[in-house]
Coordinates of C-alpha atoms in Angstrom, one line a residue:
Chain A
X1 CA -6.9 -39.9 -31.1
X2 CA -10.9 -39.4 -30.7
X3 CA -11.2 -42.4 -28.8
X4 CA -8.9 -40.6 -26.1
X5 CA -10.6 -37.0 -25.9
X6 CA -13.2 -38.2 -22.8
X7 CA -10.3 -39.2 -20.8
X8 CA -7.9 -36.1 -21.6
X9 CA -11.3 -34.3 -21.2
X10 CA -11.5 -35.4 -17.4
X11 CA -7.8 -34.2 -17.0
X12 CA -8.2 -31.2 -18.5
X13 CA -11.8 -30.2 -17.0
X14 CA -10.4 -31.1 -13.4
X15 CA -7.2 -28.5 -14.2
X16 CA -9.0 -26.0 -15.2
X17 CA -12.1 -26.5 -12.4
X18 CA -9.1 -26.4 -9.5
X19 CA -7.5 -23.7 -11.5
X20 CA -10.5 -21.4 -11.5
X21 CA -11.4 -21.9 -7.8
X22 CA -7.9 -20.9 -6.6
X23 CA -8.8 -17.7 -9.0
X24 CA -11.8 -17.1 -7.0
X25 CA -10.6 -17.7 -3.8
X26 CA -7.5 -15.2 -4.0
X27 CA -9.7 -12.8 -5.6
X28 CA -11.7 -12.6 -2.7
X29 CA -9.1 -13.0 0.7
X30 CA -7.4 -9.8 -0.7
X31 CA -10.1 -7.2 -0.7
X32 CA -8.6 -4.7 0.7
X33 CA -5.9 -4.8 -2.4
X34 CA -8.3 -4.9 -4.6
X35 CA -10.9 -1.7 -5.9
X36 CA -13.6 -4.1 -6.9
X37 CA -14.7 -2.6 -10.2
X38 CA -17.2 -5.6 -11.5
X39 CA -14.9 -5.3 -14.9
X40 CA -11.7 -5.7 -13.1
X41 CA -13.2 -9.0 -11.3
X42 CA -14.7 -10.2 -14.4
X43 CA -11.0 -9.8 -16.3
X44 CA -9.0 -11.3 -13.3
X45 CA -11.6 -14.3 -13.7
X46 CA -11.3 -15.1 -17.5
X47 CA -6.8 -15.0 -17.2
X48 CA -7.0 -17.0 -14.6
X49 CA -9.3 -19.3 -16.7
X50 CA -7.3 -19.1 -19.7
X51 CA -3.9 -19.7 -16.9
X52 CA -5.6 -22.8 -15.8
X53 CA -6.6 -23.7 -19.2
X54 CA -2.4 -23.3 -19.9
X55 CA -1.6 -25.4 -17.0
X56 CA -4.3 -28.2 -17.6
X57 CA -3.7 -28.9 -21.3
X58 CA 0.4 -29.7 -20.3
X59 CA -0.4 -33.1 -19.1
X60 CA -2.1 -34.4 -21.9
X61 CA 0.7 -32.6 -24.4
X62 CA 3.3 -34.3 -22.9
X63 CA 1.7 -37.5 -23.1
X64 CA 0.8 -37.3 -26.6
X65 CA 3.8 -36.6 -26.8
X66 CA 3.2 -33.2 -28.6
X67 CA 6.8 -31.3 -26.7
X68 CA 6.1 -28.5 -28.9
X69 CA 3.0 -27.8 -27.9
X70 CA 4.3 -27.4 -23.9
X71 CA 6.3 -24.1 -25.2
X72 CA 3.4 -22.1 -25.2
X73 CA 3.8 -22.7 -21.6
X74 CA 6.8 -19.9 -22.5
X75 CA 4.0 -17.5 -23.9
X76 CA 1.9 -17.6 -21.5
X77 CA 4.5 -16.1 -19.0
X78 CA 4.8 -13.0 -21.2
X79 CA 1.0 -12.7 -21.2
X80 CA 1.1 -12.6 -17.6
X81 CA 3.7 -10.6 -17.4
X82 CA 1.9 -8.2 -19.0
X83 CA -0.9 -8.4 -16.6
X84 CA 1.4 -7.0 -14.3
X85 CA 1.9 -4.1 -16.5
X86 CA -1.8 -3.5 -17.2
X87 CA -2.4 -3.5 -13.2
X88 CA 0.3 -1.1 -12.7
X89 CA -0.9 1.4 -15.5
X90 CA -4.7 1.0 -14.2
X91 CA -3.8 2.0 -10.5
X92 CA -1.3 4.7 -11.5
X93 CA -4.0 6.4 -13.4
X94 CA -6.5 6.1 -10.7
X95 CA -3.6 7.2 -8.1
X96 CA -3.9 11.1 -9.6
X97 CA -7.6 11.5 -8.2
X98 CA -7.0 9.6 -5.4
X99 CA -6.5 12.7 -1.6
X100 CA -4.7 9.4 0.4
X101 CA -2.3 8.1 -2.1
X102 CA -1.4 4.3 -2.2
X103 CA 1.9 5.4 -3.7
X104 CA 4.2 3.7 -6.1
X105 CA 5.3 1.0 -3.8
X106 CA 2.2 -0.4 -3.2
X107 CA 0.6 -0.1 -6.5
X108 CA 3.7 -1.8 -7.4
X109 CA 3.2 -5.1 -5.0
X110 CA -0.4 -5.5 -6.2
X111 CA 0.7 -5.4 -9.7
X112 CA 3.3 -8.2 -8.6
X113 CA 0.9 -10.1 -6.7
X114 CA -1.9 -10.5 -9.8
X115 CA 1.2 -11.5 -11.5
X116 CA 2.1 -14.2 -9.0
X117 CA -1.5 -15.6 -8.4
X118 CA -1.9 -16.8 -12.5
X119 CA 1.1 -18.5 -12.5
X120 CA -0.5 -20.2 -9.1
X121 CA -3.3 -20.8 -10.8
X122 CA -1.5 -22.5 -13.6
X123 CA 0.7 -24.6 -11.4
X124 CA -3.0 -25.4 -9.2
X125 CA -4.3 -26.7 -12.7
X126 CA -0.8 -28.5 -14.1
X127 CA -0.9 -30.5 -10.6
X128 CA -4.4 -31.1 -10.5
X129 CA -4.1 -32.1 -14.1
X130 CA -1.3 -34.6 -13.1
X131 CA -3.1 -36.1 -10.6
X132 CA -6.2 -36.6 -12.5
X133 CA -3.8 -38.5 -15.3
X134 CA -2.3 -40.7 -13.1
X135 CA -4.7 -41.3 -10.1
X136 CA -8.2 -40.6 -11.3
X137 CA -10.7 -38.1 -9.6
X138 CA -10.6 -38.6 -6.3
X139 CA -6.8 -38.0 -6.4
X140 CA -7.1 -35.1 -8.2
X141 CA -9.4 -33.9 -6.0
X142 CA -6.9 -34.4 -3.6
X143 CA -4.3 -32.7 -5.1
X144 CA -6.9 -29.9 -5.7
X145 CA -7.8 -29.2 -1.9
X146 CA -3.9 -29.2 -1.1
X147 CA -2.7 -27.0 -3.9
X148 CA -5.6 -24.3 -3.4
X149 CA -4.6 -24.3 0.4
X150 CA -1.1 -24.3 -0.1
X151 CA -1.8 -20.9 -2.4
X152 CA -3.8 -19.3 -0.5
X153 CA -0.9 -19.7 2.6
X154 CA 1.7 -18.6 -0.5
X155 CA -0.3 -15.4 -1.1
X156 CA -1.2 -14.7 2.2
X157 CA 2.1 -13.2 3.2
X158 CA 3.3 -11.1 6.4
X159 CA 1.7 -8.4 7.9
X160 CA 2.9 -5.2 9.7
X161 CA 1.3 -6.7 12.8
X162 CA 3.6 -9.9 12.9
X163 CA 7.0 -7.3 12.9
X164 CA 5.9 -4.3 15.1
X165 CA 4.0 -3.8 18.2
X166 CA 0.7 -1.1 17.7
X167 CA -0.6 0.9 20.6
X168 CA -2.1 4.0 21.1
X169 CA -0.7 7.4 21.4
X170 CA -1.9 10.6 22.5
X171 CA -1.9 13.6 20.2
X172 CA -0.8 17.3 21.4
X173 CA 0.9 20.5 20.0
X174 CA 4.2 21.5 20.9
X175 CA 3.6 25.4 19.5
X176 CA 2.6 24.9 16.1
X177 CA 4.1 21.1 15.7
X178 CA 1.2 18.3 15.9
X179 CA 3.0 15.2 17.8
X180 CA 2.5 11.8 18.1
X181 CA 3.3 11.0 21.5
X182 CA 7.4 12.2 20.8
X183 CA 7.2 12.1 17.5
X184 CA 6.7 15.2 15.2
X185 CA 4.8 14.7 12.6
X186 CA 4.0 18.4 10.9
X187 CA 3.3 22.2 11.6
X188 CA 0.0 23.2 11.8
X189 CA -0.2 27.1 11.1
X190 CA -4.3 27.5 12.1
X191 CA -5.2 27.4 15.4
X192 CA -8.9 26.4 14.3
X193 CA -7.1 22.9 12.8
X194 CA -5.2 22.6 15.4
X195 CA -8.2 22.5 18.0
X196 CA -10.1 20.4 15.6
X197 CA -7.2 18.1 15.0
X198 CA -6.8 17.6 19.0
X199 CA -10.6 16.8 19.5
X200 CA -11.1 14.3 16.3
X201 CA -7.7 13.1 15.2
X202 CA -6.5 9.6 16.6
X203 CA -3.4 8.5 16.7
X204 CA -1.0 4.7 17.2
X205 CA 2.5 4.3 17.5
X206 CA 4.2 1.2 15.5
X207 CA 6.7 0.1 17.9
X208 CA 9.3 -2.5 15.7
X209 CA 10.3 -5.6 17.5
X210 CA 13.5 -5.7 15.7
X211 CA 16.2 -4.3 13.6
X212 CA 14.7 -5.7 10.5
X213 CA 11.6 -4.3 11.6
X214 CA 12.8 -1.4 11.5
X215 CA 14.6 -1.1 8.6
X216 CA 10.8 -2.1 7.0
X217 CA 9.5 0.8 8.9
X218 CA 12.0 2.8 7.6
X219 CA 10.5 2.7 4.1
X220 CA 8.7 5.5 3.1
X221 CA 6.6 3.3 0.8
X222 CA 5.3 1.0 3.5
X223 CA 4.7 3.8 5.8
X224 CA 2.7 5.5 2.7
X225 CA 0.7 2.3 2.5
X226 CA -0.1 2.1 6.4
X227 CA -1.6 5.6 5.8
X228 CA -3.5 4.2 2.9
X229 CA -5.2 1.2 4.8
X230 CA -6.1 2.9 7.8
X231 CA -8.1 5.8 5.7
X232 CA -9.6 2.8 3.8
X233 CA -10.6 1.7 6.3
X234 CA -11.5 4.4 8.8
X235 CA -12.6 6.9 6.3
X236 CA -10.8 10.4 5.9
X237 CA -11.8 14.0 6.6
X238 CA -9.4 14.9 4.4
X239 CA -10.1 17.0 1.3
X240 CA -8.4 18.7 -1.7
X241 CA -8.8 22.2 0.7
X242 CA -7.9 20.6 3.8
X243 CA -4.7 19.0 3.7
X244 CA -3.6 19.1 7.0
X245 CA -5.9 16.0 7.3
X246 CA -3.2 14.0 5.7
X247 CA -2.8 10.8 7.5
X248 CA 1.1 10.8 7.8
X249 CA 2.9 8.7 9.0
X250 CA 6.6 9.8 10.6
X251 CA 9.6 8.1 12.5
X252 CA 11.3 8.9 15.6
X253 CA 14.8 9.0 13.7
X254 CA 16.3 7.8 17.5
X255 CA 14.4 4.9 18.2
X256 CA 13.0 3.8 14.3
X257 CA 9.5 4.1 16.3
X258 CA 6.9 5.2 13.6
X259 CA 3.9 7.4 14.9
X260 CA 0.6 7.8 12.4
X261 CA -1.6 10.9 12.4
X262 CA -4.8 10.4 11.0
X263 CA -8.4 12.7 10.7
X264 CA -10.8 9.6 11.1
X265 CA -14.7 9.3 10.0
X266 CA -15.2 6.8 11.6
X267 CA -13.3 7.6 15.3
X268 CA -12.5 3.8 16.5
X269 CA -9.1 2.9 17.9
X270 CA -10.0 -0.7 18.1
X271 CA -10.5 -0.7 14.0
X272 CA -7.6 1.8 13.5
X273 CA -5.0 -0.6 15.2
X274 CA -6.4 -3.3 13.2
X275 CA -6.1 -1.8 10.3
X276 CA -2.5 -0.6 10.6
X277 CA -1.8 -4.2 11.8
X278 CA -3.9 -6.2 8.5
X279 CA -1.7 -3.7 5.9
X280 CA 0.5 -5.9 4.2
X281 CA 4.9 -6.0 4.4
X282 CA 5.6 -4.7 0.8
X283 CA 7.9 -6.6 -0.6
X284 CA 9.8 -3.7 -1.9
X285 CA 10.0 -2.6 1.9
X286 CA 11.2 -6.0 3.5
X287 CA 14.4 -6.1 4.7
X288 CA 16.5 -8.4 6.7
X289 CA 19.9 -6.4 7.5
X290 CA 20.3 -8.8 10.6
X291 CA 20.6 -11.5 8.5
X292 CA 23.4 -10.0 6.7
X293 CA 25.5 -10.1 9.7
X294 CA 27.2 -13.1 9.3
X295 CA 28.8 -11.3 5.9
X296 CA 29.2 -8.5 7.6
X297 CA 31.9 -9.4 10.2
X298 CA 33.5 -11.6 6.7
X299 CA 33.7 -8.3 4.9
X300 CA 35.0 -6.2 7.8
X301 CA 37.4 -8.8 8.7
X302 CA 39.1 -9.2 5.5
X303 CA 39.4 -4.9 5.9
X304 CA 41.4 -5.2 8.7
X305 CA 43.3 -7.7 7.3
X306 CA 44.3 -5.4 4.6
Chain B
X1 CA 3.3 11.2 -3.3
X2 CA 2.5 14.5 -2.4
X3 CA 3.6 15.1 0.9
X4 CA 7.3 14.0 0.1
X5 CA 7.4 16.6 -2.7
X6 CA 9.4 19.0 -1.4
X7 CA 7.1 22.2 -0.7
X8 CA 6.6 25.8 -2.3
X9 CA 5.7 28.6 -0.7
X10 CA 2.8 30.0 -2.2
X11 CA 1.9 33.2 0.3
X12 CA 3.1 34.7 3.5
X13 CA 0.5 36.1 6.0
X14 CA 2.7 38.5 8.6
X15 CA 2.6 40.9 11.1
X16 CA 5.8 42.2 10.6
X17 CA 6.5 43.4 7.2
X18 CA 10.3 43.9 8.0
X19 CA 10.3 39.9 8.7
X20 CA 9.6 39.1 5.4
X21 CA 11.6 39.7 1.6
X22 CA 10.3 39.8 -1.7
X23 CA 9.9 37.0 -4.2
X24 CA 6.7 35.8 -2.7
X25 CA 3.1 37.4 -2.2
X26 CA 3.0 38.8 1.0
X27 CA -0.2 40.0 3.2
X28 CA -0.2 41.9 6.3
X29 CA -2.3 41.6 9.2
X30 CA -3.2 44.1 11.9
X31 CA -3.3 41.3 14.4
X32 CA -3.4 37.3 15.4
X33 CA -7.0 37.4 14.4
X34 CA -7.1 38.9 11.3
X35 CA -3.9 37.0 10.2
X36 CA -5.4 33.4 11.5
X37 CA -8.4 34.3 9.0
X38 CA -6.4 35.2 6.3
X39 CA -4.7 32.4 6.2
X40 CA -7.2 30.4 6.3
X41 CA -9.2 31.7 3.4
X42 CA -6.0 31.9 1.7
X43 CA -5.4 27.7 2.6
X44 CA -9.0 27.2 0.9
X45 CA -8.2 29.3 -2.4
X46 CA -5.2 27.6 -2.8
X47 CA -5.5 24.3 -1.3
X48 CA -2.4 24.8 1.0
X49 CA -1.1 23.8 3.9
X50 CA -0.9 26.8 6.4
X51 CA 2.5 26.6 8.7
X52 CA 3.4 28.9 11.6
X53 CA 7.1 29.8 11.7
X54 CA 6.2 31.0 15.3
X55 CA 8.4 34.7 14.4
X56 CA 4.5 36.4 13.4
X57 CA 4.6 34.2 10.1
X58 CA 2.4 32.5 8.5
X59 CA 3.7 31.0 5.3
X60 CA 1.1 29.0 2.9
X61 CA 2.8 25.7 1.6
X62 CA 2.1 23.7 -1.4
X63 CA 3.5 20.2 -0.9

């Protein structure tokens, strides 16, 4: 068997290289998911080593042929599973301190996501590996290229952009309610606020293109997460005295039209409209009810003919 | 998620004391003036949102 290790070694090495580099690269597309604590980054980086590791060292066990030696493959899915859970637990915690609030549905998707990207990683590496075993470096380099692409355009996902149209609305008070173009969002009690609101506060309204837009918009948890990006992004005035700078974010229950309030730092409309159209669809918030319809008219058929 | 807790009134800032019950602190002000500033020191202390019923009540709202 030592007589083989340099050419497992090439397999392996080229598994785990591709592996490692898919890591990287979907560490670093999803900043705004991610808090960038240097540990964080540095833990992310040695799973999805030891995922690529996982998916590199298949090839050669099979063709050993050592089967029992690909069921750790098994084991490695609870261990990433329970990256999920550490994600969840680390943002939760952080969530308390935080004025805007990610909330659950979010923190929720990014646990999912790190999830997803290791067992990328591992499939980058077990194909890479594969390639490397039957067609030498310069098709596993291949193989590589094509498999990082190909999880990078799997990670990427949709954005609220690419389901609702975002444009700007004008702020005012009707008595003591603060609206968004038609939209209520809350009651402001103190005429200083309001003034102050008036002159700082910007404002967009997320117009959905369709119903399963809207049905997306619908979700408090997406809407929560709009709010979050844009105060990201544009800075907040909130603070723990002041919460009427809340950026909310409330629907026009007529038209499924969403209109976001928020106290800017940085007062750009430009950035605020790109940031409301970068924040990711949660997957907890997709819907498609349009493509139920088909079942629909099935089920209300066979009512009638009952 | 804070702000889709449903909210407790923590004080009421009137200027009509037959407007309000009991059950919750109440303060009375002489006029708008006095009762816009009370609120808002009372919004600060207790890091609440300050809503206008538009009847001469203010009511202070944790959410």
């Amino acid at each position: 068997m030592s007589n083989l290790i340099p050419e497992y070694l090439l397999v392996i090495l080229a598994g785990v290289v591709a592996g490692t580099v898919t890591r990287v690269i979907l560490l670093r597309i999803d900043y705004r998911q991610y808090p960038g604590y240097p540990h964080g980054y540095l833990g992310h980086l040695f799973l999805g080593f030891i995922a690529s590791i996982l998916g590199a060292v298949a090839i050669p066990a099979i063709m050993e042929p050592d089967f029992a030696a690909a069921t750790f493959l098994a084991l490695a899915a609870q261990q990433f599973r329970e990256i999920r859970n550490i994600e969840r637990r680390t943002l939760e915690s952080l969530e308390r301190s935080e004025l805007v609030r990610r909330g659950l549905d979010y923190i929720e998707g990014i646990a999912r996501t790190f999830e997803a990207r290791n067992y990328l990683v591992m499939g980058t590496a077990f194909v890479t590996s594969l390639a490397a075993q039957l067609g030498g470096p310069a098709a596993a380099f291949a193989v590589a290229i094509l498999a990082v692409l190909l999880s990078r355009y799997f990670m990427s996902g949709q954005v609220v952009g690419s389901i609702c149209a975002v444009v700007p609305a004008r702020i005012s008070f009707k008595g003591a309610i603060l609206m968004v173009d038609e939209i209520g969002i809350m009651n402001v009690g103190l005429k200083v606020m309001r003034d102050k609101i008036l002159q700082e506060g910007l404002a967009v309204k997320l117009i959905p293109r369709d119903g399963n837009a809207r049905s997306t918009l619908h979700d408090i948890g997406q809407r929560n997460a709009i709010a979050f990006t844009a105060s990201v992004i544009l800075g907040s005035k909130k603070d723990v005295d002041i919460p009427e700078f809340t950026p909310l974010a409330r629907k026009n229950p007529d038209t499924g039209e969403v209109g976001l309030y928020i106290m800017p730092v940085e007062r750009d409309m430009e950035q605020l409209i790109a940031a409301v159209k970068l924040t990711p669809v949660l997957e907890s918030a997709r819907s498609k009810p349009l493509k139920a319809g088909s079942s629909i008219k099935a089920a209300k058929e066979q009512v009638k003919s009952t | 998620m804070s702000d889709e807790q449903v909210g407790t009134i923590l004080a009421i800032v009137t200027l009509q004391m037959s407007m309000v019950g009991e059950g919750t602190p109440v303060f009375l002000a002489r006029n708008e003036e006095e009762q816009q500033k009370v609120a808002g020191y009372l919004s600060k202390i207790l890091d609440a949102n300050v809503h206008d019923l538009e009847n001469g009540s203010l009511i202070l709202v944790k959410h």
